[in-house]
Short mmCIF file of C-alpha atoms and ligand atoms in Angstrom, two decimals:
data_model
loop_
_atom_site.label_atom_id
_atom_site.label_comp_id
_atom_site.label_asym_id
_atom_site.label_seq_id
_atom_site.Cartn_x
_atom_site.Cartn_y
_atom_site.Cartn_z
CA MET A 1 32.46 -89.02 38.69
CA LEU A 2 35.36 -90.08 36.54
CA PHE A 3 32.86 -89.95 33.35
CA LYS A 4 31.47 -86.45 34.18
CA GLN A 5 35.10 -85.09 34.66
CA GLN A 6 36.28 -86.75 31.41
CA ALA A 7 33.40 -85.01 29.48
CA LEU A 8 34.19 -81.74 30.93
CA LEU A 9 37.99 -82.21 29.81
CA ARG A 10 36.43 -83.25 26.34
CA GLN A 11 34.38 -79.98 26.31
CA LYS A 12 37.40 -77.91 27.38
CA LEU A 13 39.56 -79.21 24.66
CA PHE A 14 36.94 -78.82 22.08
CA VAL A 15 36.66 -75.16 22.77
CA LEU A 16 40.23 -74.73 22.89
CA GLY A 17 41.11 -76.71 19.72
CA SER A 18 38.36 -74.73 17.62
CA LEU A 19 39.90 -71.43 19.01
CA ALA A 20 43.28 -72.32 18.05
CA ILE A 21 41.90 -73.46 14.31
CA GLY A 22 39.76 -70.15 14.27
CA SER A 23 42.76 -67.99 15.21
CA LEU A 24 45.10 -69.87 12.69
CA LEU A 25 42.43 -69.42 9.88
CA TYR A 26 42.10 -65.63 10.85
CA LEU A 27 45.95 -65.02 10.62
CA VAL A 28 46.26 -66.84 7.10
CA ALA A 29 43.70 -64.93 5.67
CA ARG A 30 44.81 -61.92 6.81
CA VAL A 31 48.16 -62.20 6.04
CA GLY A 32 47.18 -63.68 2.61
CA SER A 33 45.12 -60.33 1.82
CA LEU A 34 47.60 -58.03 3.21
CA ASP A 35 50.43 -59.42 1.42
CA ARG A 36 48.71 -59.18 -1.73
CA LEU A 37 48.22 -55.51 -1.33
CA GLN A 38 51.08 -54.60 0.33
CA PRO A 39 53.19 -52.25 -1.96
CA LEU A 40 56.70 -53.02 -1.58
CA CYS A 41 58.33 -51.84 -4.80
CA PRO A 42 58.70 -47.91 -5.29
CA ILE A 43 56.69 -45.50 -7.53
CA ASP A 44 58.77 -44.27 -9.77
CA GLY A 45 58.47 -40.74 -11.84
CA ARG A 46 56.91 -37.57 -10.53
CA PHE A 47 54.39 -39.55 -7.97
CA GLY A 48 57.03 -39.32 -5.49
CA PRO A 49 60.58 -38.83 -4.97
CA ARG A 50 63.06 -41.92 -5.00
CA GLY A 51 63.71 -43.11 -1.46
CA GLN A 52 60.57 -41.66 0.06
CA ASP A 53 58.04 -43.48 -2.20
CA GLU A 54 57.53 -46.85 -0.30
CA ILE A 55 54.06 -47.18 0.82
CA PRO A 56 53.70 -48.03 4.47
CA LEU A 57 51.74 -51.00 5.36
CA ARG A 58 49.56 -48.76 7.52
CA ALA A 59 48.73 -46.89 4.51
CA LEU A 60 46.80 -49.71 3.15
CA GLN A 61 45.18 -50.18 6.49
CA PHE A 62 44.01 -46.65 6.25
CA LYS A 63 43.18 -46.85 2.51
CA ARG A 64 40.65 -49.36 3.10
CA GLY A 65 39.42 -48.71 6.67
CA LEU A 66 40.09 -45.20 8.08
CA LEU A 67 40.62 -43.15 4.83
CA HIS A 68 36.71 -44.25 4.02
CA GLU A 69 36.00 -42.89 7.69
CA PHE A 70 38.11 -39.68 6.60
CA ARG A 71 36.09 -39.46 3.48
CA LYS A 72 32.72 -39.51 5.15
CA GLY A 73 34.02 -36.48 7.35
CA ASN A 74 34.21 -38.93 10.62
CA ALA A 75 38.04 -38.13 11.16
CA THR A 76 38.80 -35.52 13.79
CA LYS A 77 41.51 -32.81 12.64
CA GLU A 78 44.05 -34.49 15.18
CA GLN A 79 43.88 -37.71 13.52
CA ILE A 80 44.39 -36.16 10.03
CA ARG A 81 47.34 -34.23 11.66
CA LEU A 82 48.78 -37.41 13.13
CA HIS A 83 48.61 -39.76 10.13
CA ASN A 84 50.19 -36.94 7.62
CA LEU A 85 47.01 -36.94 5.51
CA VAL A 86 46.27 -34.36 2.66
CA GLN A 87 43.94 -33.40 0.00
CA GLN A 88 45.94 -33.41 -3.09
CA LEU A 89 44.95 -32.23 -6.46
CA PRO A 90 44.57 -35.36 -9.21
CA LYS A 91 47.54 -36.39 -10.75
CA ALA A 92 45.62 -38.00 -13.42
CA ILE A 93 42.08 -37.42 -14.64
CA ILE A 94 39.72 -39.91 -16.45
CA ILE A 95 38.33 -36.91 -18.48
CA GLY A 96 35.92 -39.31 -20.86
CA VAL A 97 34.25 -40.79 -22.67
CA ARG A 98 30.83 -41.21 -21.35
CA LYS A 99 29.66 -44.38 -21.61
CA GLY A 100 33.06 -45.66 -22.17
CA GLY A 101 33.23 -47.54 -18.86
CA THR A 102 34.53 -44.66 -16.83
CA ARG A 103 33.15 -45.67 -13.66
CA ALA A 104 34.63 -49.21 -13.79
CA LEU A 105 38.06 -47.90 -14.64
CA LEU A 106 38.01 -45.47 -11.65
CA GLU A 107 36.87 -48.38 -9.40
CA MET A 108 39.46 -51.01 -10.62
CA LEU A 109 42.09 -48.60 -10.55
CA ASN A 110 41.40 -47.68 -6.95
CA LEU A 111 42.22 -51.31 -6.17
CA HIS A 112 45.73 -49.90 -6.27
CA PRO A 113 47.10 -49.26 -2.94
CA ALA A 114 48.80 -46.06 -4.23
CA VAL A 115 45.88 -44.81 -5.67
CA VAL A 116 42.79 -42.66 -4.06
CA LYS A 117 39.72 -41.75 -5.98
CA ALA A 118 37.37 -38.91 -5.84
CA SER A 119 34.30 -40.84 -5.48
CA GLN A 120 31.95 -38.37 -6.75
CA GLU A 121 31.99 -36.75 -10.17
CA ILE A 122 33.48 -32.86 -9.53
CA HIS A 123 32.37 -31.39 -12.51
CA PHE A 124 35.02 -28.53 -11.59
CA PHE A 125 36.38 -27.74 -14.86
CA ASP A 126 33.41 -28.06 -17.25
CA ASN A 127 31.08 -26.36 -14.77
CA ASP A 128 31.47 -22.58 -14.88
CA GLU A 129 29.91 -22.07 -11.46
CA ASN A 130 32.17 -24.69 -9.72
CA TYR A 131 35.13 -23.19 -11.75
CA ALA A 132 34.54 -19.91 -10.40
CA LYS A 133 35.09 -21.15 -6.67
CA GLY A 134 38.56 -21.72 -7.46
CA ILE A 135 41.33 -24.24 -7.22
CA GLU A 136 41.07 -24.51 -3.70
CA TRP A 137 37.34 -25.66 -3.60
CA TYR A 138 38.63 -28.37 -6.07
CA ARG A 139 41.25 -29.56 -3.62
CA LYS A 140 38.94 -29.56 -0.91
CA LYS A 141 36.67 -32.02 -2.73
CA MET A 142 39.37 -34.43 -3.11
CA PRO A 143 39.63 -37.67 -0.58
CA PHE A 144 42.39 -37.65 2.06
CA SER A 145 45.69 -39.28 0.95
CA TYR A 146 49.23 -39.93 1.98
CA PRO A 147 51.53 -37.81 -0.04
CA HIS A 148 52.80 -40.82 -1.97
CA GLN A 149 49.69 -41.87 -3.07
CA ILE A 150 47.84 -40.28 -6.24
CA THR A 151 44.45 -39.09 -6.43
CA ILE A 152 42.59 -39.82 -9.83
CA GLU A 153 39.28 -38.32 -10.45
CA LYS A 154 36.76 -38.87 -13.16
CA SER A 155 34.43 -36.27 -14.75
CA PRO A 156 33.44 -37.68 -18.39
CA ALA A 157 32.13 -34.52 -19.38
CA TYR A 158 35.36 -32.80 -19.38
CA PHE A 159 36.18 -34.50 -22.76
CA ILE A 160 33.37 -32.99 -24.81
CA THR A 161 33.60 -29.33 -23.06
CA GLU A 162 35.18 -26.90 -25.09
CA GLU A 163 36.86 -24.56 -22.03
CA VAL A 164 38.07 -27.71 -20.40
CA PRO A 165 41.28 -28.35 -21.54
CA GLU A 166 42.83 -24.76 -21.18
CA ARG A 167 41.45 -24.82 -17.51
CA ILE A 168 43.25 -28.18 -16.89
CA TYR A 169 46.64 -27.20 -18.60
CA LYS A 170 46.48 -24.19 -16.34
CA MET A 171 46.10 -26.13 -13.32
CA ASN A 172 49.06 -28.55 -14.05
CA SER A 173 50.20 -28.69 -17.68
CA SER A 174 52.01 -31.88 -17.36
CA ILE A 175 48.88 -34.01 -15.91
CA LYS A 176 48.17 -37.61 -17.13
CA LEU A 177 44.99 -37.99 -18.80
CA LEU A 178 42.79 -40.87 -19.51
CA ILE A 179 40.43 -41.68 -22.03
CA ILE A 180 38.31 -44.43 -22.00
CA VAL A 181 36.53 -45.63 -25.61
CA ARG A 182 34.10 -48.10 -26.76
CA GLU A 183 32.86 -48.89 -30.00
CA PRO A 184 31.32 -45.57 -30.96
CA THR A 185 27.84 -46.83 -32.16
CA THR A 186 27.54 -49.12 -28.83
CA ARG A 187 28.66 -46.25 -27.15
CA ALA A 188 26.00 -43.83 -28.45
CA ILE A 189 23.46 -46.31 -27.86
CA SER A 190 24.37 -46.88 -24.38
CA ASP A 191 24.23 -42.92 -24.01
CA TYR A 192 20.81 -42.99 -25.18
CA THR A 193 19.50 -45.79 -22.92
CA GLN A 194 20.86 -43.71 -19.73
CA VAL A 195 18.59 -40.57 -21.44
CA LEU A 196 15.60 -42.95 -21.87
CA GLU A 197 16.03 -44.70 -18.43
CA GLY A 198 15.83 -40.77 -17.00
CA LYS A 199 12.81 -40.15 -19.13
CA GLU A 200 10.89 -43.15 -18.22
CA ARG A 201 11.78 -42.63 -14.40
CA LYS A 202 10.07 -39.36 -14.86
CA ASN A 203 7.14 -41.02 -16.62
CA LYS A 204 8.09 -39.03 -19.79
CA THR A 205 7.80 -40.04 -23.31
CA TYR A 206 11.12 -40.04 -25.60
CA TYR A 207 11.77 -40.68 -28.90
CA LYS A 208 13.43 -43.89 -30.68
CA PHE A 209 17.08 -43.92 -31.10
CA GLU A 210 16.78 -43.99 -34.90
CA LYS A 211 14.53 -40.94 -34.85
CA LEU A 212 17.33 -39.11 -32.97
CA ALA A 213 20.35 -40.68 -34.72
CA ILE A 214 18.84 -40.31 -38.41
CA ASP A 215 17.93 -36.99 -39.55
CA PRO A 216 14.33 -37.47 -40.72
CA ASN A 217 14.80 -34.75 -43.80
CA THR A 218 18.05 -35.92 -45.27
CA CYS A 219 18.36 -39.59 -44.04
CA GLU A 220 21.72 -39.10 -43.16
CA VAL A 221 23.44 -39.17 -39.79
CA ASN A 222 22.26 -36.44 -37.08
CA THR A 223 25.53 -34.54 -36.18
CA LYS A 224 23.39 -32.01 -33.79
CA TYR A 225 22.22 -35.26 -31.82
CA LYS A 226 24.81 -35.08 -28.73
CA ALA A 227 25.15 -38.97 -28.71
CA VAL A 228 26.35 -38.86 -32.35
CA ARG A 229 28.91 -36.14 -31.35
CA THR A 230 30.32 -37.58 -28.65
CA SER A 231 31.20 -40.50 -30.48
CA ILE A 232 33.21 -38.73 -32.87
CA TYR A 233 36.57 -38.98 -30.76
CA THR A 234 38.71 -37.50 -32.96
CA LYS A 235 37.22 -34.08 -32.98
CA HIS A 236 37.49 -33.72 -29.37
CA LEU A 237 40.72 -35.08 -29.00
CA GLU A 238 41.87 -32.51 -31.57
CA ARG A 239 41.06 -30.03 -29.36
CA TRP A 240 42.93 -31.41 -26.43
CA LEU A 241 45.76 -31.73 -28.54
CA LYS A 242 46.14 -27.79 -28.67
CA TYR A 243 47.14 -27.77 -25.01
CA PHE A 244 48.70 -31.29 -24.22
CA PRO A 245 50.98 -33.56 -26.35
CA ILE A 246 49.47 -37.01 -27.26
CA GLU A 247 52.07 -38.76 -24.85
CA GLN A 248 50.03 -37.20 -21.89
CA PHE A 249 47.07 -39.04 -22.93
CA HIS A 250 46.36 -42.80 -22.38
CA ILE A 251 43.86 -44.33 -24.47
CA VAL A 252 41.72 -47.36 -22.66
CA ASP A 253 39.70 -49.82 -24.43
CA GLY A 254 36.47 -50.03 -22.75
CA ASP A 255 35.29 -52.95 -24.68
CA ARG A 256 38.06 -54.60 -23.59
CA LEU A 257 37.81 -53.59 -19.75
CA ILE A 258 34.55 -55.51 -19.95
CA THR A 259 35.54 -58.77 -20.81
CA GLU A 260 39.37 -58.75 -19.85
CA PRO A 261 40.07 -55.83 -17.86
CA LEU A 262 43.43 -57.11 -15.93
CA PRO A 263 45.64 -56.46 -19.37
CA GLU A 264 43.77 -52.77 -19.88
CA LEU A 265 44.52 -52.03 -16.21
CA GLN A 266 48.04 -53.11 -16.39
CA LEU A 267 48.68 -50.83 -19.21
CA VAL A 268 47.16 -47.92 -17.22
CA GLU A 269 49.49 -48.91 -14.26
CA LYS A 270 52.31 -48.50 -16.46
CA PHE A 271 51.34 -45.20 -17.98
CA LEU A 272 50.91 -43.77 -14.42
CA ASN A 273 54.31 -45.31 -13.45
CA LEU A 274 52.44 -47.11 -10.73
CA PRO A 275 54.20 -50.67 -9.71
CA PRO A 276 52.10 -53.49 -11.04
CA ARG A 277 49.76 -54.42 -8.04
CA ILE A 278 46.33 -55.02 -9.61
CA SER A 279 45.94 -58.76 -10.11
CA GLN A 280 43.69 -61.37 -11.49
CA TYR A 281 43.01 -61.81 -7.54
CA ASN A 282 41.35 -58.72 -7.46
CA LEU A 283 38.89 -59.02 -10.23
CA TYR A 284 36.22 -61.66 -10.45
CA PHE A 285 33.43 -62.67 -12.99
CA ASN A 286 30.22 -62.47 -11.46
CA ALA A 287 27.76 -64.56 -13.61
CA THR A 288 24.66 -62.86 -12.51
CA ARG A 289 25.76 -59.33 -13.26
CA GLY A 290 27.39 -60.54 -16.38
CA PHE A 291 30.56 -58.20 -15.49
CA TYR A 292 33.66 -58.31 -13.61
CA CYS A 293 33.60 -57.36 -9.96
CA LEU A 294 36.21 -56.09 -7.66
CA ARG A 295 37.77 -57.91 -4.86
CA PHE A 296 40.00 -55.93 -2.44
CA ASN A 297 40.58 -58.89 0.20
CA ILE A 298 38.78 -61.86 1.33
CA VAL A 299 36.13 -59.77 3.26
CA PHE A 300 35.61 -56.87 0.94
CA ASN A 301 34.53 -57.03 -2.58
CA LYS A 302 31.68 -55.48 -4.80
CA CYS A 303 30.27 -54.91 -7.83
CA LEU A 304 29.37 -51.76 -9.96
CA ALA A 305 25.76 -50.45 -9.14
CA GLY A 306 23.28 -51.61 -11.54
CA SER A 307 23.10 -48.51 -13.61
CA LYS A 308 26.28 -49.91 -14.98
CA GLY A 309 25.56 -52.72 -17.60
CA ARG A 310 21.84 -51.51 -18.77
CA ILE A 311 20.06 -53.65 -21.41
CA HIS A 312 20.07 -51.74 -24.75
CA PRO A 313 16.90 -51.46 -26.86
CA GLU A 314 17.11 -53.30 -29.96
CA VAL A 315 18.06 -50.75 -32.84
CA ASP A 316 17.40 -51.03 -36.62
CA THR A 317 20.18 -52.52 -38.27
CA SER A 318 20.07 -50.34 -41.06
CA VAL A 319 20.35 -47.47 -38.63
CA VAL A 320 23.39 -49.24 -37.03
CA THR A 321 25.11 -49.95 -40.42
CA LYS A 322 24.80 -46.36 -41.56
CA LEU A 323 26.11 -45.14 -37.87
CA ARG A 324 29.30 -47.49 -38.41
CA LYS A 325 29.86 -46.14 -42.03
CA PHE A 326 29.78 -42.70 -40.60
CA PHE A 327 32.24 -43.16 -37.89
CA HIS A 328 34.63 -45.09 -39.87
CA PRO A 329 36.59 -42.33 -41.18
CA PHE A 330 36.82 -40.49 -37.48
CA ASN A 331 37.80 -44.02 -36.15
CA GLN A 332 40.68 -44.04 -38.83
CA LYS A 333 41.54 -40.85 -37.70
CA PHE A 334 41.55 -41.52 -34.16
CA TYR A 335 43.85 -44.73 -34.49
CA GLN A 336 46.20 -42.53 -36.57
CA ILE A 337 46.47 -39.83 -33.73
CA THR A 338 46.73 -42.13 -30.62
CA GLY A 339 48.51 -44.90 -32.07
CA ARG A 340 46.12 -47.49 -30.74
CA THR A 341 43.92 -49.45 -33.11
CA PHE A 342 40.71 -51.20 -32.39
CA SER A 343 38.71 -53.41 -34.38
CA TRP A 344 35.68 -51.20 -34.73
CA PRO A 345 33.55 -51.77 -37.94
P1 A3P L 401 26.08 -50.30 -20.61
O1 A3P L 401 25.37 -49.77 -19.26
O2 A3P L 401 25.95 -49.70 -21.59
O3 A3P L 401 26.53 -51.71 -20.43
P2 A3P L 401 30.41 -45.32 -17.35
O4 A3P L 401 30.52 -45.74 -16.27
O5 A3P L 401 31.21 -44.27 -18.35
O6 A3P L 401 28.97 -44.49 -17.64
O7 A3P L 401 30.26 -46.65 -18.43
C1 A3P L 401 29.07 -47.33 -18.53
C2 A3P L 401 29.55 -48.66 -18.75
O8 A3P L 401 30.54 -49.41 -18.12
C3 A3P L 401 28.57 -49.53 -18.96
O9 A3P L 401 27.79 -49.53 -20.36
C4 A3P L 401 29.13 -50.87 -19.05
O10 A3P L 401 29.07 -51.85 -20.18
C5 A3P L 401 30.60 -50.67 -18.85
N1 A3P L 401 31.46 -51.65 -17.89
C6 A3P L 401 32.54 -51.92 -18.02
N2 A3P L 401 32.88 -52.50 -16.91
C7 A3P L 401 31.92 -52.74 -16.26
C8 A3P L 401 31.63 -53.66 -15.21
N3 A3P L 401 32.79 -54.31 -14.18
N4 A3P L 401 30.81 -53.78 -14.26
C9 A3P L 401 29.56 -52.72 -14.79
N5 A3P L 401 29.82 -52.06 -16.15
C10 A3P L 401 30.96 -52.14 -16.71
#
């Protein structure tokens, strides 16, 4: 009898002990993750008047939980009103460049508690049909956020589309513009790889990169090929500079974002006048993917989709050399205009 009572007592103690340790571990984990994300310092500049710009802790809980529900359309009007949520026009736009790492940049910036991303590419300014729907249509495409948060969208086609600078200027002449670039030849091959994959998916045949990039009649670089034209960054930027001063642009090094994302993100935080909140904790290298992935807290992390980081086809070295030589003077001009130099060949 005594033995049975002792066994029962031991069992109870074991259960209580496990519960206590479990709760303690949960608390440590939760406090740890919230603490890392909690934005205590104010956001300077135009993103919020001083004094009102501290982001309450509950903003973070919403950002990772309820905001997601709101985005999916699962929130009631009452919930939105109660939490003061609004759909704001973007204060910053990633305008390009296609295949520069635009998705990675947007997702990584979204780690910042004061940033809310528009998940889809909206294509408002580059698509005449969308543009004709008006600015309210565009605003309604934006995610819910707190007034002191900033919304960022990315549509890489903006960078190369003629009408876009003027249209964005008309919406907000002081908007901040982010351009992420990669070594131009690598970017062109990445661009080709994406199109090739689309063709293969539809069981269509496609030309080799060499055939598209080099004009067979002149043996010169084919500037009619879109993947080549897009990589002449300076040509496109010059069009934008007719509307916006260079100070309103920030150039992100897309090659460095792949190998060493944190310093690049810190430069963007600075440009956007955001307090530094993205840390090494938020980024971890995933050897299987071969890329950095995102860690929001101890339970939630994610890598980019498999369509990011494709294996490029092998390209004839003489073509690569020819392209690099072709891009060289344009690159020099780009460095000169932007004040950012890259070690592109
Ligand atoms: P590749 O597929 O050529 O490797 P975009 O989002 O503008 O289409 O750019 C896609 C590119 O983002 C990919 O090009 C990839 O190299 C790059 N990238 C940068 N950081 C990445 C990351 N953390 N995960 C996956 N891809 C990343």
